[in-house]
Amino acid sequence: MTDENTRHTEKMKKIKAARDRMMETKTEEKGLIVVHTGPGKGKSSSGFGMIMRCIAHEMPCAVVQFIKGNWMTGERQFLTERFADECKFIVSGEGFTWETQDRERDIKAAQAGWEQAKEVILDPTIQFVLLDEINIALRNDYLDIDEVVGFLQEHKPFMTHVVLTGRNAKEELIEAADLVTEMGNVKHPFRDGIKAQKGVEF
Amino acid sequence: MTDENTRHTEKMKKIKAARDRMMETKTEEKGLIVVHTGPGKGKSSSGFGMIMRCIAHEMPCAVVQFIKGNWMTGERQFLTERFADECKFIVSGEGFTWETQDRERDIKAAQAGWEQAKEVILDPTIQFVLLDEINIALRNDYLDIDEVVGFLQEHKPFMTHVVLTGRNAKEELIEAADLVTEMGNVKHPFRDGIKAQKGVEF
């Protein structure tokens, strides 16, 4: 063994001991309120990566898709065609707000989506719920932030995870959440004339 | 229609027109070098969300998992058991560096993983490659950053997407990438004694 390797082994032993001690204090489990926000990529795709994990672990799960309703994304096709039993997929809204151009219709769609979201969150057989792009509906005041946060705090079953995605998450939601990630945009190819591409963006 | 709704419709028409003009300039397609870095959650799970999109679009894809080798995560189980034909899954490395405590073995494992990564990137049938946690191997100098960046720039087929995840991405890689997202940690439940949980973290 080289000297460098010996030093590395010693250092890693210390890191492992410190980490083991730290992990021993992390013993609790609870259903989390998770928020993915920020202008960068990965808010929805990370939610769908977690849905993949749930299906693998046989944890029944659900997606309520706000805003992107009329768009047959890869994730929607994948889950509705192949995993309808494992993952309930609810579509609310008929597209981006600049596509529908009808605020009253958008509000109705968002509120109908929220009614269904409450049902799947309350469903005792469902352990993980992804509310995709709900932050857009909240930012546009299609849904009342106090109602959404109040419901999560008072009625979410203790072990159910709820993930809420979309940029511009409201402060009240961030306050109430257990786990919040801000996806920051360091570099984006749209700036160079590259369009949204299969596999990467949808 | 209420006044507010009329104003909304007019505003959305303008946004749509501006957006349509912008999107008309985004016509190019190319395989991207994508980096997910930063201390926050969602770097790997977003990569796996993109793998789900690829499978939906029938784009053959591959994962090379650095570092987390000995850990049967949900995503690994899901892909190896159900989608072995659609997604090639290669495991390199035997665990976190503080678990193996053997630098020479870690270097060998990372380099063996990189050799296999090059093969799948060069494979003309594969359109999307996820190099999960490769940034950790690069940060620890188990792999040479110039070799990795040079290979991607010179040999990656034009239409192949390559996604590289892990915190502390090196500056040379960020420089070479087309799309870089920094996952920022706003709030994390480990701080409150909550352990890593199924579905959410693995």
Short mmCIF file of C-alpha atoms in Angstrom, two decimals:
data_model
loop_
_atom_site.label_atom_id
_atom_site.label_comp_id
_atom_site.label_asym_id
_atom_site.label_seq_id
_atom_site.Cartn_x
_atom_site.Cartn_y
_atom_site.Cartn_z
CA MET A 1 0.00 0.00 0.00
CA THR A 2 1.40 3.42 -0.86
CA ASP A 3 1.70 6.18 1.72
CA GLU A 4 -1.03 8.13 -0.02
CA ASN A 5 -3.29 5.14 0.15
CA THR A 6 -2.60 4.63 3.87
CA ARG A 7 -3.39 8.27 4.57
CA HIS A 8 -6.57 7.96 2.50
CA THR A 9 -7.66 4.86 4.45
CA GLU A 10 -7.13 6.62 7.79
CA LYS A 11 -8.99 9.69 6.64
CA MET A 12 -11.90 7.64 5.31
CA LYS A 13 -12.10 5.66 8.58
CA LYS A 14 -12.54 8.92 10.46
CA ILE A 15 -15.15 10.16 8.00
CA LYS A 16 -17.02 6.88 8.26
CA ALA A 17 -16.98 6.98 12.08
CA ALA A 18 -18.26 10.57 12.10
CA ARG A 19 -20.90 9.73 9.53
CA ASP A 20 -22.05 6.61 11.39
CA ARG A 21 -22.42 8.68 14.56
CA MET A 22 -24.41 11.31 12.65
CA MET A 23 -26.64 8.71 10.95
CA GLU A 24 -27.42 7.09 14.32
CA THR A 25 -29.23 10.30 15.29
CA LYS A 26 -31.39 10.08 12.15
CA THR A 27 -33.87 7.45 13.13
CA GLU A 28 -37.24 9.03 12.53
CA GLU A 29 -39.50 8.44 9.56
CA LYS A 30 -42.31 10.69 8.52
CA GLY A 31 -44.14 11.68 5.40
CA LEU A 32 -42.50 14.79 4.02
CA ILE A 33 -43.75 17.93 2.35
CA VAL A 34 -41.18 18.37 -0.43
CA VAL A 35 -40.87 21.45 -2.67
CA HIS A 36 -38.91 21.71 -5.95
CA THR A 37 -38.72 25.30 -7.09
CA GLY A 38 -36.38 27.74 -8.84
CA PRO A 39 -35.85 28.66 -12.49
CA GLY A 40 -33.56 25.73 -13.35
CA LYS A 41 -34.26 22.34 -14.89
CA GLY A 42 -35.10 19.22 -12.91
CA LYS A 43 -38.14 20.18 -10.82
CA SER A 44 -40.63 17.85 -12.51
CA SER A 45 -38.13 15.26 -13.73
CA SER A 46 -36.85 14.77 -10.20
CA GLY A 47 -40.44 14.25 -9.04
CA PHE A 48 -40.88 11.60 -11.71
CA GLY A 49 -37.57 9.98 -10.68
CA MET A 50 -39.08 9.63 -7.19
CA ILE A 51 -42.23 8.10 -8.72
CA MET A 52 -39.91 5.50 -10.35
CA ARG A 53 -38.46 4.75 -6.90
CA CYS A 54 -41.96 4.38 -5.41
CA ILE A 55 -43.02 1.91 -8.12
CA ALA A 56 -39.82 -0.08 -7.47
CA HIS A 57 -40.58 -0.21 -3.73
CA GLU A 58 -44.24 -1.09 -4.38
CA MET A 59 -45.43 2.10 -2.71
CA PRO A 60 -48.75 3.08 -4.35
CA CYS A 61 -48.43 6.64 -5.65
CA ALA A 62 -50.27 9.35 -7.58
CA VAL A 63 -49.54 12.30 -9.86
CA VAL A 64 -51.79 15.33 -10.29
CA GLN A 65 -50.53 17.33 -13.22
CA PHE A 66 -51.49 20.99 -13.12
CA ILE A 67 -50.93 23.37 -16.09
CA LYS A 68 -49.36 21.00 -18.65
CA GLY A 69 -52.67 19.21 -19.29
CA ASN A 70 -52.84 19.09 -23.06
CA TRP A 71 -49.29 17.96 -23.59
CA MET A 72 -48.60 14.22 -23.89
CA THR A 73 -45.23 14.15 -22.17
CA GLY A 74 -43.05 11.05 -21.98
CA GLU A 75 -43.67 10.68 -18.28
CA ARG A 76 -47.45 10.83 -18.72
CA GLN A 77 -47.41 8.30 -21.54
CA PHE A 78 -45.07 6.00 -19.60
CA LEU A 79 -47.13 6.02 -16.41
CA THR A 80 -50.62 5.88 -17.93
CA GLU A 81 -49.75 3.16 -20.43
CA ARG A 82 -47.53 0.93 -18.31
CA PHE A 83 -48.15 1.65 -14.63
CA ALA A 84 -51.81 2.59 -14.30
CA ASP A 85 -52.22 0.16 -11.36
CA GLU A 86 -49.15 1.39 -9.47
CA CYS A 87 -49.57 5.12 -10.07
CA LYS A 88 -52.84 7.03 -10.36
CA PHE A 89 -52.39 9.79 -12.98
CA ILE A 90 -54.73 12.78 -12.88
CA VAL A 91 -54.57 15.58 -15.44
CA SER A 92 -55.92 19.00 -14.61
CA GLY A 93 -55.67 22.07 -16.76
CA GLU A 94 -55.53 22.34 -20.49
CA GLY A 95 -52.10 23.80 -21.07
CA PHE A 96 -49.90 26.73 -20.25
CA THR A 97 -51.81 29.84 -19.25
CA TRP A 98 -50.71 31.67 -22.38
CA GLU A 99 -52.20 28.86 -24.48
CA THR A 100 -55.64 28.76 -22.89
CA GLN A 101 -55.99 32.57 -22.60
CA ASP A 102 -59.00 32.11 -20.38
CA ARG A 103 -58.46 32.85 -16.71
CA GLU A 104 -61.85 31.60 -15.56
CA ARG A 105 -61.38 28.26 -17.28
CA ASP A 106 -57.86 27.96 -15.85
CA ILE A 107 -59.16 28.64 -12.34
CA LYS A 108 -61.87 26.01 -12.71
CA ALA A 109 -59.37 23.45 -13.98
CA ALA A 110 -56.89 24.16 -11.17
CA GLN A 111 -59.61 23.92 -8.54
CA ALA A 112 -60.91 20.66 -9.99
CA GLY A 113 -57.32 19.37 -9.88
CA TRP A 114 -56.97 20.41 -6.25
CA GLU A 115 -60.18 18.59 -5.30
CA GLN A 116 -58.75 15.40 -6.80
CA ALA A 117 -55.37 16.06 -5.17
CA LYS A 118 -57.05 16.21 -1.75
CA GLU A 119 -58.74 12.88 -2.42
CA VAL A 120 -55.51 11.06 -3.32
CA ILE A 121 -53.64 12.63 -0.40
CA LEU A 122 -56.35 11.44 1.99
CA ASP A 123 -56.47 7.97 0.41
CA PRO A 124 -54.84 5.69 3.04
CA THR A 125 -53.52 3.28 0.40
CA ILE A 126 -51.49 5.99 -1.40
CA GLN A 127 -48.09 6.78 0.10
CA PHE A 128 -46.61 9.36 -2.27
CA VAL A 129 -48.32 12.19 -4.21
CA LEU A 130 -46.67 14.41 -6.82
CA LEU A 131 -48.47 17.73 -7.42
CA ASP A 132 -46.66 18.69 -10.61
CA GLU A 133 -46.53 22.42 -11.44
CA ILE A 134 -48.98 23.29 -8.66
CA ASN A 135 -46.74 26.26 -7.78
CA ILE A 136 -47.79 27.92 -11.05
CA ALA A 137 -51.46 27.58 -10.11
CA LEU A 138 -50.64 29.02 -6.66
CA ARG A 139 -48.56 31.88 -8.05
CA ASN A 140 -51.44 32.85 -10.38
CA ASP A 141 -53.86 32.65 -7.44
CA TYR A 142 -55.88 29.95 -9.18
CA LEU A 143 -55.63 28.18 -5.82
CA ASP A 144 -55.57 29.75 -2.40
CA ILE A 145 -52.19 29.27 -0.74
CA ASP A 146 -53.65 29.24 2.78
CA GLU A 147 -56.08 26.52 1.84
CA VAL A 148 -53.37 24.34 0.28
CA VAL A 149 -50.87 24.79 3.12
CA GLY A 150 -53.58 24.43 5.77
CA PHE A 151 -54.80 21.20 4.21
CA LEU A 152 -51.29 19.72 4.05
CA GLN A 153 -50.57 20.65 7.66
CA GLU A 154 -53.87 19.48 9.09
CA HIS A 155 -55.01 16.61 6.91
CA LYS A 156 -52.02 14.97 5.21
CA PRO A 157 -51.69 11.46 6.70
CA PHE A 158 -48.52 11.33 8.82
CA MET A 159 -46.60 8.89 6.61
CA THR A 160 -47.67 10.25 3.18
CA HIS A 161 -45.08 12.17 1.16
CA VAL A 162 -46.33 15.09 -0.95
CA VAL A 163 -44.05 16.70 -3.54
CA LEU A 164 -45.01 20.11 -4.98
CA THR A 165 -43.15 21.42 -8.04
CA GLY A 166 -42.95 24.60 -10.08
CA ARG A 167 -41.04 27.85 -10.03
CA ASN A 168 -41.86 30.75 -7.69
CA ALA A 169 -43.00 28.62 -4.75
CA LYS A 170 -44.82 30.86 -2.27
CA GLU A 171 -43.15 31.72 1.03
CA GLU A 172 -45.96 30.14 3.06
CA LEU A 173 -45.34 26.80 1.33
CA ILE A 174 -41.56 26.96 1.81
CA GLU A 175 -42.19 27.73 5.47
CA ALA A 176 -44.43 24.66 5.88
CA ALA A 177 -42.20 22.25 3.90
CA ASP A 178 -39.70 19.74 5.31
CA LEU A 179 -37.43 19.56 2.25
CA VAL A 180 -36.98 22.39 -0.22
CA THR A 181 -34.68 22.44 -3.23
CA GLU A 182 -34.07 25.49 -5.40
CA MET A 183 -33.07 24.48 -8.92
CA GLY A 184 -30.73 27.23 -10.11
CA ASN A 185 -30.19 27.90 -13.80
CA VAL A 186 -26.43 28.06 -14.42
CA LYS A 187 -26.58 27.52 -18.18
CA HIS A 188 -29.45 26.74 -20.54
CA PRO A 189 -29.27 25.75 -24.23
CA PHE A 190 -32.51 27.62 -25.16
CA ARG A 191 -30.27 30.70 -25.14
CA ASP A 192 -28.32 29.20 -28.05
CA GLY A 193 -31.37 28.44 -30.19
CA ILE A 194 -31.71 24.81 -29.14
CA LYS A 195 -35.32 23.67 -28.83
CA ALA A 196 -36.90 21.52 -26.11
CA GLN A 197 -35.93 17.94 -26.88
CA LYS A 198 -37.43 14.48 -26.28
CA GLY A 199 -35.98 12.67 -23.30
CA VAL A 200 -34.43 15.80 -21.87
CA GLU A 201 -37.37 18.19 -21.45
CA PHE A 202 -40.48 16.05 -21.98
CA MET B 1 -66.80 37.77 -19.21
CA THR B 2 -65.64 39.92 -16.31
CA ASP B 3 -63.28 42.87 -16.81
CA GLU B 4 -60.50 41.03 -15.03
CA ASN B 5 -60.95 38.07 -17.32
CA THR B 6 -60.86 40.30 -20.42
CA ARG B 7 -57.64 41.93 -19.25
CA HIS B 8 -56.19 38.48 -18.52
CA THR B 9 -57.08 37.24 -22.01
CA GLU B 10 -55.43 40.27 -23.64
CA LYS B 11 -52.31 39.88 -21.52
CA MET B 12 -52.05 36.16 -22.28
CA LYS B 13 -52.49 36.82 -26.02
CA LYS B 14 -49.48 39.13 -25.89
CA ILE B 15 -47.44 36.63 -23.88
CA LYS B 16 -48.36 33.87 -26.32
CA ALA B 17 -47.38 35.99 -29.34
CA ALA B 18 -44.02 36.89 -27.73
CA ARG B 19 -43.43 33.29 -26.76
CA ASP B 20 -44.32 31.97 -30.22
CA ARG B 21 -41.84 34.43 -31.77
CA MET B 22 -39.15 33.32 -29.30
CA MET B 23 -39.82 29.61 -29.87
CA GLU B 24 -39.55 30.11 -33.65
CA THR B 25 -35.88 30.95 -33.14
CA LYS B 26 -35.33 27.68 -31.26
CA THR B 27 -35.18 25.21 -34.09
CA GLU B 28 -31.94 23.33 -33.58
CA GLU B 29 -31.56 19.89 -32.08
CA LYS B 30 -28.36 18.50 -30.73
CA GLY B 31 -27.21 16.03 -28.15
CA LEU B 32 -26.52 17.92 -24.95
CA ILE B 33 -23.93 17.69 -22.22
CA VAL B 34 -26.09 18.17 -19.11
CA VAL B 35 -24.73 18.66 -15.57
CA HIS B 36 -26.71 18.39 -12.30
CA THR B 37 -24.65 19.63 -9.40
CA GLY B 38 -24.98 21.49 -6.10
CA PRO B 39 -25.66 20.33 -2.54
CA GLY B 40 -29.44 20.02 -2.85
CA LYS B 41 -31.68 17.06 -3.63
CA GLY B 42 -32.75 16.03 -7.11
CA LYS B 43 -29.51 15.54 -9.04
CA SER B 44 -29.84 11.78 -9.55
CA SER B 45 -33.63 11.58 -9.34
CA SER B 46 -33.95 14.13 -12.13
CA GLY B 47 -31.56 12.02 -14.23
CA PHE B 48 -33.78 9.00 -13.63
CA GLY B 49 -36.87 11.06 -14.50
CA MET B 50 -35.22 11.72 -17.88
CA ILE B 51 -34.51 7.98 -18.25
CA MET B 52 -38.28 7.44 -17.78
CA ARG B 53 -38.92 9.95 -20.59
CA CYS B 54 -36.43 8.14 -22.86
CA ILE B 55 -38.07 4.77 -22.28
CA ALA B 56 -41.47 6.35 -23.08
CA HIS B 57 -40.11 7.79 -26.34
CA GLU B 58 -38.38 4.48 -27.22
CA MET B 59 -34.95 6.12 -27.12
CA PRO B 60 -32.43 3.43 -26.09
CA CYS B 61 -30.51 4.66 -23.05
CA ALA B 62 -27.88 3.67 -20.51
CA VAL B 63 -26.94 4.38 -16.90
CA VAL B 64 -23.43 4.08 -15.48
CA GLN B 65 -23.65 4.34 -11.71
CA PHE B 66 -20.45 5.50 -10.06
CA ILE B 67 -19.94 5.46 -6.27
CA LYS B 68 -23.28 4.01 -5.07
CA GLY B 69 -22.40 0.51 -6.34
CA ASN B 70 -23.31 -1.72 -3.42
CA TRP B 71 -26.64 -0.09 -2.73
CA MET B 72 -29.76 -1.60 -4.33
CA THR B 73 -31.67 1.62 -4.92
CA GLY B 74 -35.23 1.71 -6.21
CA GLU B 75 -34.12 3.11 -9.55
CA ARG B 76 -31.57 0.33 -10.06
CA GLN B 77 -34.04 -2.40 -9.14
CA PHE B 78 -36.74 -0.84 -11.35
CA LEU B 79 -34.53 -0.54 -14.42
CA THR B 80 -32.62 -3.82 -14.15
CA GLU B 81 -35.73 -5.90 -13.39
CA ARG B 82 -38.24 -4.30 -15.74
CA PHE B 83 -36.39 -2.38 -18.47
CA ALA B 84 -33.16 -4.28 -19.13
CA ASP B 85 -33.83 -4.15 -22.90
CA GLU B 86 -34.61 -0.43 -23.00
CA CYS B 87 -31.89 0.77 -20.61
CA LYS B 88 -28.44 -0.72 -20.15
CA PHE B 89 -27.51 -0.48 -16.45
CA ILE B 90 -23.82 -0.59 -15.49
CA VAL B 91 -22.66 -0.49 -11.88
CA SER B 92 -19.18 0.69 -11.06
CA GLY B 93 -17.78 1.18 -7.61
CA GLU B 94 -18.63 -0.59 -4.42
CA GLY B 95 -20.11 2.17 -2.31
CA PHE B 96 -19.39 5.57 -0.86
CA THR B 97 -15.66 6.29 -0.48
CA TRP B 98 -15.94 6.29 3.30
CA GLU B 99 -17.39 2.77 3.11
CA THR B 100 -14.71 1.20 0.95
CA GLN B 101 -11.78 2.99 2.67
CA ASP B 102 -9.47 1.84 -0.10
CA ARG B 103 -8.42 4.54 -2.54
CA GLU B 104 -6.69 2.22 -4.99
CA ARG B 105 -9.75 -0.01 -5.26
CA ASP B 106 -12.00 3.06 -5.70
CA ILE B 107 -9.76 4.36 -8.49
CA LYS B 108 -9.83 1.01 -10.29
CA ALA B 109 -13.60 0.82 -10.00
CA ALA B 110 -14.10 4.37 -11.27
CA GLN B 111 -11.77 3.79 -14.21
CA ALA B 112 -13.48 0.53 -15.12
CA GLY B 113 -16.79 2.45 -15.01
CA TRP B 114 -15.39 5.15 -17.28
CA GLU B 115 -14.23 2.56 -19.83
CA GLN B 116 -17.77 1.19 -19.97
CA ALA B 117 -19.19 4.72 -20.09
CA LYS B 118 -17.11 5.48 -23.18
CA GLU B 119 -18.42 2.33 -24.86
CA VAL B 120 -22.08 3.19 -24.30
CA ILE B 121 -21.55 6.82 -25.34
CA LEU B 122 -19.92 5.65 -28.61
CA ASP B 123 -22.64 3.04 -29.22
CA PRO B 124 -24.64 4.49 -32.14
CA THR B 125 -27.86 2.80 -30.99
CA ILE B 126 -27.83 4.52 -27.59
CA GLN B 127 -29.22 8.07 -27.51
CA PHE B 128 -29.04 9.06 -23.85
CA VAL B 129 -26.42 8.21 -21.20
CA LEU B 130 -26.67 9.02 -17.48
CA LEU B 131 -23.31 9.07 -15.65
CA ASP B 132 -24.68 9.06 -12.13
CA GLU B 133 -22.41 10.51 -9.41
CA ILE B 134 -19.45 10.76 -11.79
CA ASN B 135 -18.70 14.21 -10.32
CA ILE B 136 -17.67 12.53 -7.05
CA ALA B 137 -15.17 10.36 -8.92
CA LEU B 138 -13.88 13.47 -10.71
CA ARG B 139 -13.68 15.55 -7.53
CA ASN B 140 -11.62 12.79 -5.85
CA ASP B 141 -9.37 12.59 -8.94
CA TYR B 142 -10.28 8.95 -9.49
CA LEU B 143 -10.85 10.05 -13.08
CA ASP B 144 -8.94 12.71 -14.98
CA ILE B 145 -11.16 15.71 -15.73
CA ASP B 146 -9.32 16.59 -18.95
CA GLU B 147 -9.76 13.07 -20.26
CA VAL B 148 -13.49 13.05 -19.50
CA VAL B 149 -14.17 16.52 -20.92
CA GLY B 150 -11.90 15.89 -23.93
CA PHE B 151 -13.71 12.64 -24.72
CA LEU B 152 -17.15 14.27 -24.50
CA GLN B 153 -16.09 17.17 -26.73
CA GLU B 154 -14.29 15.10 -29.36
CA HIS B 155 -16.05 11.73 -29.43
CA LYS B 156 -19.63 12.08 -28.19
CA PRO B 157 -21.90 11.42 -31.19
CA PHE B 158 -23.62 14.67 -32.16
CA MET B 159 -27.15 13.61 -31.23
CA THR B 160 -26.34 11.69 -28.02
CA HIS B 161 -27.29 13.32 -24.71
CA VAL B 162 -24.96 12.73 -21.75
CA VAL B 163 -26.05 13.70 -18.22
CA LEU B 164 -23.42 13.93 -15.47
CA THR B 165 -24.56 14.19 -11.84
CA GLY B 166 -22.98 14.77 -8.44
CA ARG B 167 -22.07 17.70 -6.24
CA ASN B 168 -18.93 19.80 -6.75
CA ALA B 169 -18.86 19.55 -10.56
CA LYS B 170 -15.47 20.72 -11.80
CA GLU B 171 -15.18 24.07 -13.56
CA GLU B 172 -13.85 22.47 -16.77
CA LEU B 173 -17.00 20.34 -17.02
CA ILE B 174 -19.34 23.27 -16.37
CA GLU B 175 -17.48 25.20 -19.06
CA ALA B 176 -17.96 22.38 -21.59
CA ALA B 177 -21.63 21.68 -20.75
CA ASP B 178 -24.72 22.94 -22.61
CA LEU B 179 -27.15 22.77 -19.69
CA VAL B 180 -26.11 23.13 -16.06
CA THR B 181 -28.42 23.11 -13.05
CA GLU B 182 -27.27 23.84 -9.51
CA MET B 183 -29.53 22.13 -6.97
CA GLY B 184 -29.52 24.43 -3.94
CA ASN B 185 -30.36 23.14 -0.49
CA VAL B 186 -32.96 25.47 1.04
CA LYS B 187 -34.17 23.07 3.74
CA HIS B 188 -33.34 19.43 4.50
CA PRO B 189 -35.05 17.11 6.99
CA PHE B 190 -31.79 15.27 7.91
CA ARG B 191 -31.20 18.30 10.13
CA ASP B 192 -34.26 17.35 12.15
CA GLY B 193 -33.28 13.73 12.70
CA ILE B 194 -35.27 12.30 9.80
CA LYS B 195 -33.51 9.43 8.03
CA ALA B 196 -33.25 8.77 4.30
CA GLN B 197 -36.56 7.28 3.22
CA LYS B 198 -37.76 4.90 0.51
CA GLY B 199 -39.26 6.64 -2.51
CA VAL B 200 -37.80 10.00 -1.58
CA GLU B 201 -34.06 9.37 -1.37
CA PHE B 202 -33.56 5.88 -2.89
#
